[in-house]
Tab-separated table of C-alpha atoms in Angstrom:
chain	number	residue	atom	x	y	z
V	130	MET	CA	106.499	136.021	150.512
V	131	CYS	CA	109.479	135.503	152.641
V	132	ASN	CA	109.265	133.161	155.785
V	133	GLU	CA	108.774	136.638	157.584
V	134	HIS	CA	105.365	137.068	156.469
V	135	TYR	CA	103.286	134.118	155.488
V	136	GLY	CA	105.405	131.001	155.853
V	137	ALA	CA	108.251	129.531	153.970
V	138	ARG	CA	107.992	129.101	150.097
V	139	THR	CA	109.546	126.035	148.831
V	140	ALA	CA	111.875	125.832	145.525
V	141	ALA	CA	109.028	123.878	144.093
V	142	ALA	CA	106.693	127.053	144.369
V	143	ALA	CA	108.681	128.353	141.254
V	144	PRO	CA	107.804	131.674	139.536
V	145	GLY	CA	105.189	131.410	137.069
V	146	ASN	CA	103.664	128.309	138.264
V	147	PRO	CA	99.591	129.047	138.155
V	148	LEU	CA	99.018	127.332	141.378
V	149	ASN	CA	101.738	129.489	143.278
V	150	ARG	CA	100.663	132.829	141.508
V	151	ARG	CA	96.767	132.067	142.410
V	152	LEU	CA	97.803	131.286	145.762
V	153	PHE	CA	100.048	134.368	146.197
V	154	LEU	CA	97.580	136.706	145.112
V	155	GLY	CA	94.863	135.437	147.008
V	156	GLY	CA	97.103	135.982	150.257
V	157	ALA	CA	97.600	139.494	148.648
V	158	ALA	CA	93.807	140.168	148.195
V	159	ALA	CA	92.775	138.649	151.604
V	160	ALA	CA	95.363	141.163	153.347
V	161	ALA	CA	93.843	144.140	151.536
V	162	VAL	CA	90.177	143.099	152.899
V	163	GLY	CA	91.385	141.821	156.298
V	164	GLY	CA	94.314	144.551	156.763
V	165	LEU	CA	96.277	144.180	160.179
V	166	SER	CA	94.127	140.974	160.958
V	167	LEU	CA	96.527	139.160	158.969
V	168	LEU	CA	99.496	140.842	159.945
V	169	GLY	CA	100.719	138.071	162.580
V	170	ALA	CA	99.783	137.155	165.537
V	171	GLY	CA	101.223	138.736	168.976
V	172	PRO	CA	100.592	141.291	171.757
V	173	ALA	CA	100.947	144.935	170.976
V	174	ALA	CA	103.966	144.782	173.548
V	175	ALA	CA	107.382	146.385	173.448
V	176	ALA	CA	109.829	143.825	171.404
V	177	THR	CA	113.026	144.223	169.482
V	178	SER	CA	113.468	142.596	165.856
V	179	GLN	CA	116.658	140.944	164.927
V	180	ASN	CA	118.495	143.910	164.238
V	181	GLY	CA	118.059	145.856	167.671
V	182	TRP	CA	115.016	148.154	166.213
V	183	PRO	CA	111.814	148.303	168.565
V	184	ALA	CA	109.257	145.960	166.980
V	185	SER	CA	105.270	146.815	167.880
V	186	THR	CA	101.881	146.911	166.553
V	187	SER	CA	101.839	150.484	167.056
V	188	LEU	CA	105.057	152.059	165.028
V	189	PRO	CA	105.363	155.193	163.600
V	190	LEU	CA	105.046	154.198	160.001
V	191	SER	CA	105.350	156.177	156.729
V	192	THR	CA	104.070	155.457	153.377
V	193	LEU	CA	106.459	154.144	150.955
V	194	SER	CA	105.631	154.067	147.075
V	195	VAL	CA	107.987	153.605	144.257
V	196	GLY	CA	106.962	153.653	140.714
V	197	ALA	CA	103.750	152.062	140.520
V	198	VAL	CA	104.065	150.416	143.751
V	199	THR	CA	102.862	151.256	147.353
V	200	PHE	CA	104.425	148.733	150.074
V	201	PRO	CA	101.772	147.844	152.104
V	202	GLN	CA	101.593	149.493	155.700
V	203	GLY	CA	104.764	151.239	154.593
V	204	VAL	CA	107.995	151.187	156.685
V	205	ARG	CA	109.330	152.732	159.786
V	206	SER	CA	109.351	156.714	159.512
V	207	GLY	CA	112.773	158.419	159.914
V	208	ALA	CA	115.948	156.771	158.874
V	209	PRO	CA	114.410	153.568	157.624
V	210	HIS	CA	111.927	155.024	155.391
V	211	THR	CA	115.098	157.060	153.850
V	212	ILE	CA	117.403	154.258	153.592
V	213	LEU	CA	114.905	151.477	152.264
V	214	GLY	CA	113.257	154.006	149.839
V	215	TYR	CA	116.722	154.460	148.537
V	216	VAL	CA	117.338	150.790	148.042
V	217	ALA	CA	113.635	150.546	146.613
V	218	ARG	CA	114.245	153.361	144.076
V	219	ARG	CA	117.329	152.330	142.786
V	220	PHE	CA	115.985	148.547	142.446
V	221	ASN	CA	113.315	149.698	140.570
V	222	SER	CA	115.410	151.635	138.223
V	223	GLU	CA	118.609	149.480	138.099
V	224	VAL	CA	117.565	145.646	138.569
V	225	GLU	CA	113.826	145.140	138.188
V	226	THR	CA	110.504	146.969	137.710
V	227	LEU	CA	108.681	146.883	141.004
V	228	ARG	CA	105.178	144.887	140.492
V	229	LYS	CA	102.028	145.661	142.170
V	230	GLY	CA	100.874	143.340	144.632
V	231	GLU	CA	104.584	141.582	145.053
V	232	CYS	CA	106.282	143.913	147.357
V	233	TRP	CA	105.907	144.111	151.219
V	234	GLY	CA	107.189	146.249	154.115
V	235	TYR	CA	105.814	146.274	157.857
V	236	ASN	CA	104.616	143.095	159.253
V	237	PHE	CA	104.316	142.781	163.163
V	238	ARG	CA	105.211	138.929	163.626
V	239	LYS	CA	108.109	136.697	164.496
V	240	ILE	CA	110.109	134.677	162.096
V	241	SER	CA	108.768	131.413	161.203
V	242	GLY	CA	110.060	128.800	163.260
V	243	SER	CA	111.932	131.334	165.766
V	244	THR	CA	111.409	133.234	168.525
V	245	SER	CA	112.880	136.165	167.247
V	246	TYR	CA	110.902	138.874	165.868
V	247	SER	CA	111.203	139.949	162.088
V	248	ASN	CA	113.011	142.866	160.928
V	249	HIS	CA	109.943	143.639	159.004
V	250	ALA	CA	107.667	143.716	162.755
V	251	SER	CA	109.963	146.759	163.238
V	252	GLY	CA	109.268	148.399	160.016
V	253	THR	CA	113.124	148.013	158.779
V	254	ALA	CA	112.818	145.692	155.884
V	255	ILE	CA	110.998	144.951	152.671
V	256	ASP	CA	110.392	142.210	150.279
V	257	VAL	CA	110.433	143.201	146.193
V	258	ASN	CA	108.923	141.015	143.542
V	259	ALA	CA	108.382	138.249	146.104
V	260	PRO	CA	106.978	135.560	143.440
V	261	GLU	CA	110.034	135.851	141.228
V	262	HIS	CA	112.611	135.710	144.039
V	263	PHE	CA	111.033	132.921	146.601
V	264	LEU	CA	112.327	131.995	149.823
V	265	GLY	CA	115.156	129.533	149.396
V	266	ALA	CA	115.820	130.047	145.861
V	267	SER	CA	119.290	130.916	144.602
V	268	GLY	CA	120.055	132.479	141.734
V	269	THR	CA	116.919	134.427	140.822
V	270	PHE	CA	118.733	137.340	139.437
V	271	SER	CA	120.979	137.584	136.244
V	272	ALA	CA	124.550	138.229	136.837
V	273	ALA	CA	124.024	141.931	135.624
V	274	GLN	CA	121.281	142.569	138.073
V	275	VAL	CA	123.366	140.880	141.121
V	276	HIS	CA	126.070	143.545	140.159
V	277	ALA	CA	123.373	146.261	140.268
V	278	ILE	CA	122.317	145.215	143.779
V	279	ARG	CA	126.085	145.002	144.872
V	280	SER	CA	126.134	148.680	143.643
V	281	ILE	CA	123.116	149.505	145.668
V	282	LEU	CA	124.510	147.895	148.962
V	283	SER	CA	127.838	149.369	148.710
V	284	ALA	CA	126.255	152.737	148.400
V	285	CYS	CA	124.724	151.618	151.709
V	286	ASP	CA	127.741	151.484	153.713
V	287	GLY	CA	127.225	148.140	155.217
V	288	VAL	CA	123.860	149.554	156.818
V	289	VAL	CA	121.844	147.242	154.601
V	290	ARG	CA	121.682	143.538	153.770
V	291	TRP	CA	120.517	141.384	151.070
V	292	GLY	CA	118.914	137.973	151.903
V	293	GLY	CA	120.681	136.655	148.507
V	294	ASP	CA	123.541	136.905	150.837
V	295	TYR	CA	122.624	134.718	153.892
V	296	SER	CA	124.532	131.847	154.878
V	297	ASN	CA	121.873	129.233	154.982
V	298	ARG	CA	118.676	129.871	153.249
V	299	LYS	CA	118.655	132.332	150.590
V	300	ASP	CA	115.762	135.278	150.700
V	301	GLU	CA	116.467	137.052	147.349
V	302	MET	CA	113.421	138.956	147.691
V	303	HIS	CA	114.362	140.497	151.135
V	304	PHE	CA	116.600	143.805	152.149
V	305	GLU	CA	116.851	144.834	155.557
V	306	LEU	CA	118.578	147.242	158.065
V	307	VAL	CA	121.589	145.337	159.823
V	308	LYS	CA	122.498	148.450	162.087
V	309	GLY	CA	120.563	149.411	165.337
V	310	PRO	CA	118.841	152.446	165.727
V	311	GLY	CA	121.938	154.053	167.810
V	312	ASP	CA	124.450	152.890	165.280
V	313	PRO	CA	125.994	156.012	163.914
V	314	ALA	CA	126.339	154.507	160.134
V	315	VAL	CA	122.768	154.755	160.086
V	316	ALA	CA	122.702	158.487	160.961
V	317	ALA	CA	125.636	158.839	158.466
V	318	LEU	CA	123.844	157.081	155.708
V	319	VAL	CA	121.067	159.353	156.011
V	320	ARG	CA	122.885	162.306	155.746
V	321	LYS	CA	124.727	161.077	152.842
V	322	LEU	CA	121.371	160.226	151.080
V	323	GLY	CA	120.380	163.681	151.904
V	324	GLY	CA	117.499	162.756	154.562
V	325	GLY	CA	116.172	163.965	157.621
V	326	SER	CA	113.891	165.599	159.031
V	327	SER	CA	110.072	164.726	157.318
V	328	THR	CA	108.876	168.340	158.008
V	329	PRO	CA	110.148	170.915	155.448
V	330	PRO	CA	111.650	174.021	156.347
V	331	PRO	CA	109.649	177.174	156.183
V	332	ALA	CA	109.665	178.658	152.695
V	333	THR	CA	111.334	181.898	154.075
V	334	ALA	CA	114.332	179.624	155.697
V	335	ALA	CA	117.406	179.861	154.001
V	336	PRO	CA	118.480	176.489	152.402
V	337	THR	CA	121.059	174.297	154.493
V	338	TRP	CA	124.000	173.787	152.657
V	339	ARG	CA	126.736	170.975	153.455
V	340	VAL	CA	130.027	172.443	153.773
V	341	VAL	CA	132.749	171.070	151.339
V	342	ARG	CA	136.559	171.490	151.714
V	343	ARG	CA	139.708	170.033	150.577
V	344	GLY	CA	140.166	166.265	151.228
V	345	GLN	CA	136.617	165.387	150.870
V	346	GLN	CA	135.187	163.218	147.819
V	347	GLY	CA	131.637	162.211	146.498
V	348	TYR	CA	128.763	163.033	144.420
V	349	PHE	CA	128.516	166.678	146.290
V	350	VAL	CA	132.346	166.981	145.171
V	351	THR	CA	131.328	166.245	141.364
V	352	ALA	CA	128.763	168.651	141.387
V	353	LEU	CA	130.756	171.093	142.727
V	354	GLN	CA	133.162	170.659	139.878
V	355	ARG	CA	130.738	170.604	137.276
V	356	LEU	CA	129.180	173.833	138.713
V	357	LEU	CA	132.620	175.414	138.726
V	358	ARG	CA	132.973	174.175	135.108
V	359	GLN	CA	129.792	175.652	134.075
V	360	HIS	CA	131.079	178.919	135.501
V	361	GLY	CA	134.425	178.585	132.973
V	362	ARG	CA	136.820	177.194	135.868
V	363	PRO	CA	139.140	174.857	134.358
V	364	LEU	CA	139.431	171.504	136.082
V	365	THR	CA	139.059	167.627	135.938
V	366	VAL	CA	135.693	166.359	137.022
V	367	ASP	CA	136.556	163.288	139.409
V	368	GLY	CA	134.491	163.794	142.395
V	369	ILE	CA	137.989	164.514	144.248
V	370	PHE	CA	138.455	167.749	146.288
V	371	GLY	CA	141.986	167.878	145.703
V	372	SER	CA	144.420	170.948	145.231
V	373	GLY	CA	143.231	171.636	141.702
V	374	THR	CA	139.670	172.008	142.990
V	375	GLU	CA	140.694	174.167	145.997
V	376	ALA	CA	142.566	176.646	143.603
V	377	GLN	CA	139.515	176.922	141.348
V	378	VAL	CA	137.386	177.494	144.451
V	379	VAL	CA	139.698	180.160	145.443
V	380	ALA	CA	139.510	181.793	142.277
V	381	PHE	CA	135.874	181.465	141.999
V	382	GLN	CA	135.306	182.980	145.253
V	383	LYS	CA	138.115	185.843	144.481
V	384	SER	CA	135.691	186.520	141.552
V	385	ARG	CA	132.792	186.989	143.711
V	386	GLY	CA	134.085	189.116	146.765
V	387	LEU	CA	133.994	186.172	148.614
V	388	ALA	CA	136.426	185.157	151.571
V	389	ALA	CA	139.035	183.281	149.529
V	390	ASP	CA	139.514	180.218	151.788
V	391	GLY	CA	138.779	177.306	149.670
V	392	VAL	CA	135.776	176.193	151.652
V	393	VAL	CA	132.714	175.904	149.925
V	394	GLY	CA	130.086	176.790	152.410
V	395	ALA	CA	126.719	178.779	151.936
V	396	LYS	CA	127.551	181.758	150.379
V	397	THR	CA	130.020	180.077	147.781
V	398	TRP	CA	127.438	177.438	146.989
V	399	THR	CA	124.418	180.005	146.803
V	400	ALA	CA	127.122	182.194	143.735
V	401	LEU	CA	127.652	178.877	142.153
V	402	GLN	CA	124.240	177.434	141.928
V	403	LEU	CA	122.362	178.042	138.861
V	404	THR	CA	118.851	177.520	138.484
V	405	ARG	CA	118.203	174.707	135.968
V	406	LYS	CA	114.828	173.590	134.396
V	407	GLU	CA	113.533	171.422	131.185
V	408	GLY	CA	115.310	172.607	128.260
V	409	SER	CA	118.605	173.613	129.977
V	410	ASN	CA	121.964	171.766	129.393
V	411	GLY	CA	125.560	171.905	130.122
V	412	HIS	CA	127.801	171.010	133.243
V	413	ALA	CA	125.406	172.440	135.822
V	414	VAL	CA	122.776	169.780	134.750
V	415	PHE	CA	125.263	167.174	134.443
V	416	GLY	CA	125.800	167.838	138.412
V	417	LEU	CA	122.511	167.644	139.317
V	418	GLN	CA	121.584	164.450	137.416
V	419	HIS	CA	124.590	162.827	139.282
V	420	CYS	CA	123.426	163.749	142.466
V	421	ALA	CA	119.744	162.706	141.666
V	422	SER	CA	120.984	159.383	140.320
V	423	THR	CA	123.209	158.939	143.547
V	424	LYS	CA	120.260	159.447	145.712
V	425	GLY	CA	118.210	156.677	144.012
V	426	PHE	CA	116.474	159.079	141.243
V	427	SER	CA	118.109	157.550	138.172
V	428	THR	CA	118.291	159.708	134.990
V	429	ALA	CA	120.402	159.903	132.340
V	430	GLN	CA	123.712	161.790	133.072
V	431	ASP	CA	123.852	163.343	129.629
V	432	GLY	CA	124.080	166.947	130.412
V	433	VAL	CA	120.272	167.471	128.963
V	434	PHE	CA	117.452	168.374	131.319
V	435	GLY	CA	114.778	166.498	129.331
V	436	PRO	CA	111.365	164.943	130.472
V	437	LYS	CA	113.202	161.902	132.147
V	438	THR	CA	115.469	164.443	134.270
V	439	ALA	CA	112.536	166.454	134.814
V	440	ALA	CA	110.398	163.480	136.366
V	441	ALA	CA	113.218	162.407	138.457
V	442	VAL	CA	113.792	165.602	139.877
V	443	VAL	CA	110.069	166.243	140.512
V	444	ALA	CA	110.475	162.617	142.297
V	445	PHE	CA	113.073	163.944	144.498
V	446	GLN	CA	111.595	167.226	145.451
V	447	ARG	CA	108.905	165.371	146.502
V	448	SER	CA	110.460	162.818	148.700
V	449	ARG	CA	112.273	165.949	150.490
V	450	GLY	CA	109.263	167.976	151.016
V	451	LEU	CA	110.102	170.644	148.401
V	452	ALA	CA	107.884	172.280	145.768
V	453	ALA	CA	107.508	169.487	143.416
V	454	ASP	CA	107.886	171.783	140.297
V	455	GLY	CA	110.769	170.121	138.403
V	456	VAL	CA	112.728	173.606	138.638
V	457	VAL	CA	116.359	173.152	140.240
V	458	GLY	CA	116.604	176.117	142.389
V	459	PRO	CA	118.850	176.949	145.525
V	460	ARG	CA	116.663	174.382	147.461
V	461	THR	CA	116.704	171.640	145.543
V	462	TRP	CA	120.449	172.263	144.752
V	463	ALA	CA	121.063	172.165	148.683
V	464	ALA	CA	119.026	168.954	149.108
V	465	LEU	CA	120.980	167.589	146.181
V	466	VAL	CA	124.304	168.116	147.369
V	467	ALA	CA	123.272	167.481	151.227
């Protein structure tokens, strides 16, 4: 574990060292038996972790499960759960498979040797595959893995920091929020990742669609362009809503009797979206695969809706409180482009 859990590990405690692994697994087993009694000393009083989030022994926590791993005690509900869940899913699919008993989340305690509360104490940090990326070690990831980590961090728009970037002692297992709860960057990232209320909308409520217009760019523009291509509209799929895309939106709107203003709102999205499921193929499938992968549910972007794409869709639907049937209809499309 990193020093924010069970004390500093030294470089001598290298991965694969039998003694080291026995000690680690023994600690994990004890935690499973002792529960919160091993989560660090300290009163259940109001406190603040390093990143400005409230720390306490009674936080609103949500389970975080990725692949075969469930992070003990979970992480803070709301924005931290959305953001750290995104990081963990992409790490699992693009960097290294997460391993049971080696990943950690919430833990109320101070940083070892410090008077400051750990970001784990506010439920805003996670550790991944701790024995292989132990505290103080540098270079535990390959160049390709570091590149993938950089891609994840870049997508998080400065809201997440990696312990491998610490200026002093490295902590390559560690990812944490570095923006406080009131920072607009946090809310913006949650919107970008498609998060929000953990309560799913009533089944009778209409989907809430993102409004997209000229000048915007991103995964949702790519999905829009793919859907336009699926409807036979000629344009370049580049993720940029320029004049060419606007012209095709206007032409599509005219063909469906919609207000031809070039702005893609609920009515235009509803007309564009096409239900897709396992066995489907084409531009629309490219679009949904791109959105799912961008949001941390990686799948091949080949335009073929196979079993792996279906599994990614089901996982995404579950994360958004949608019916997890693997069918991409209006609600799932709206969540994918949110």
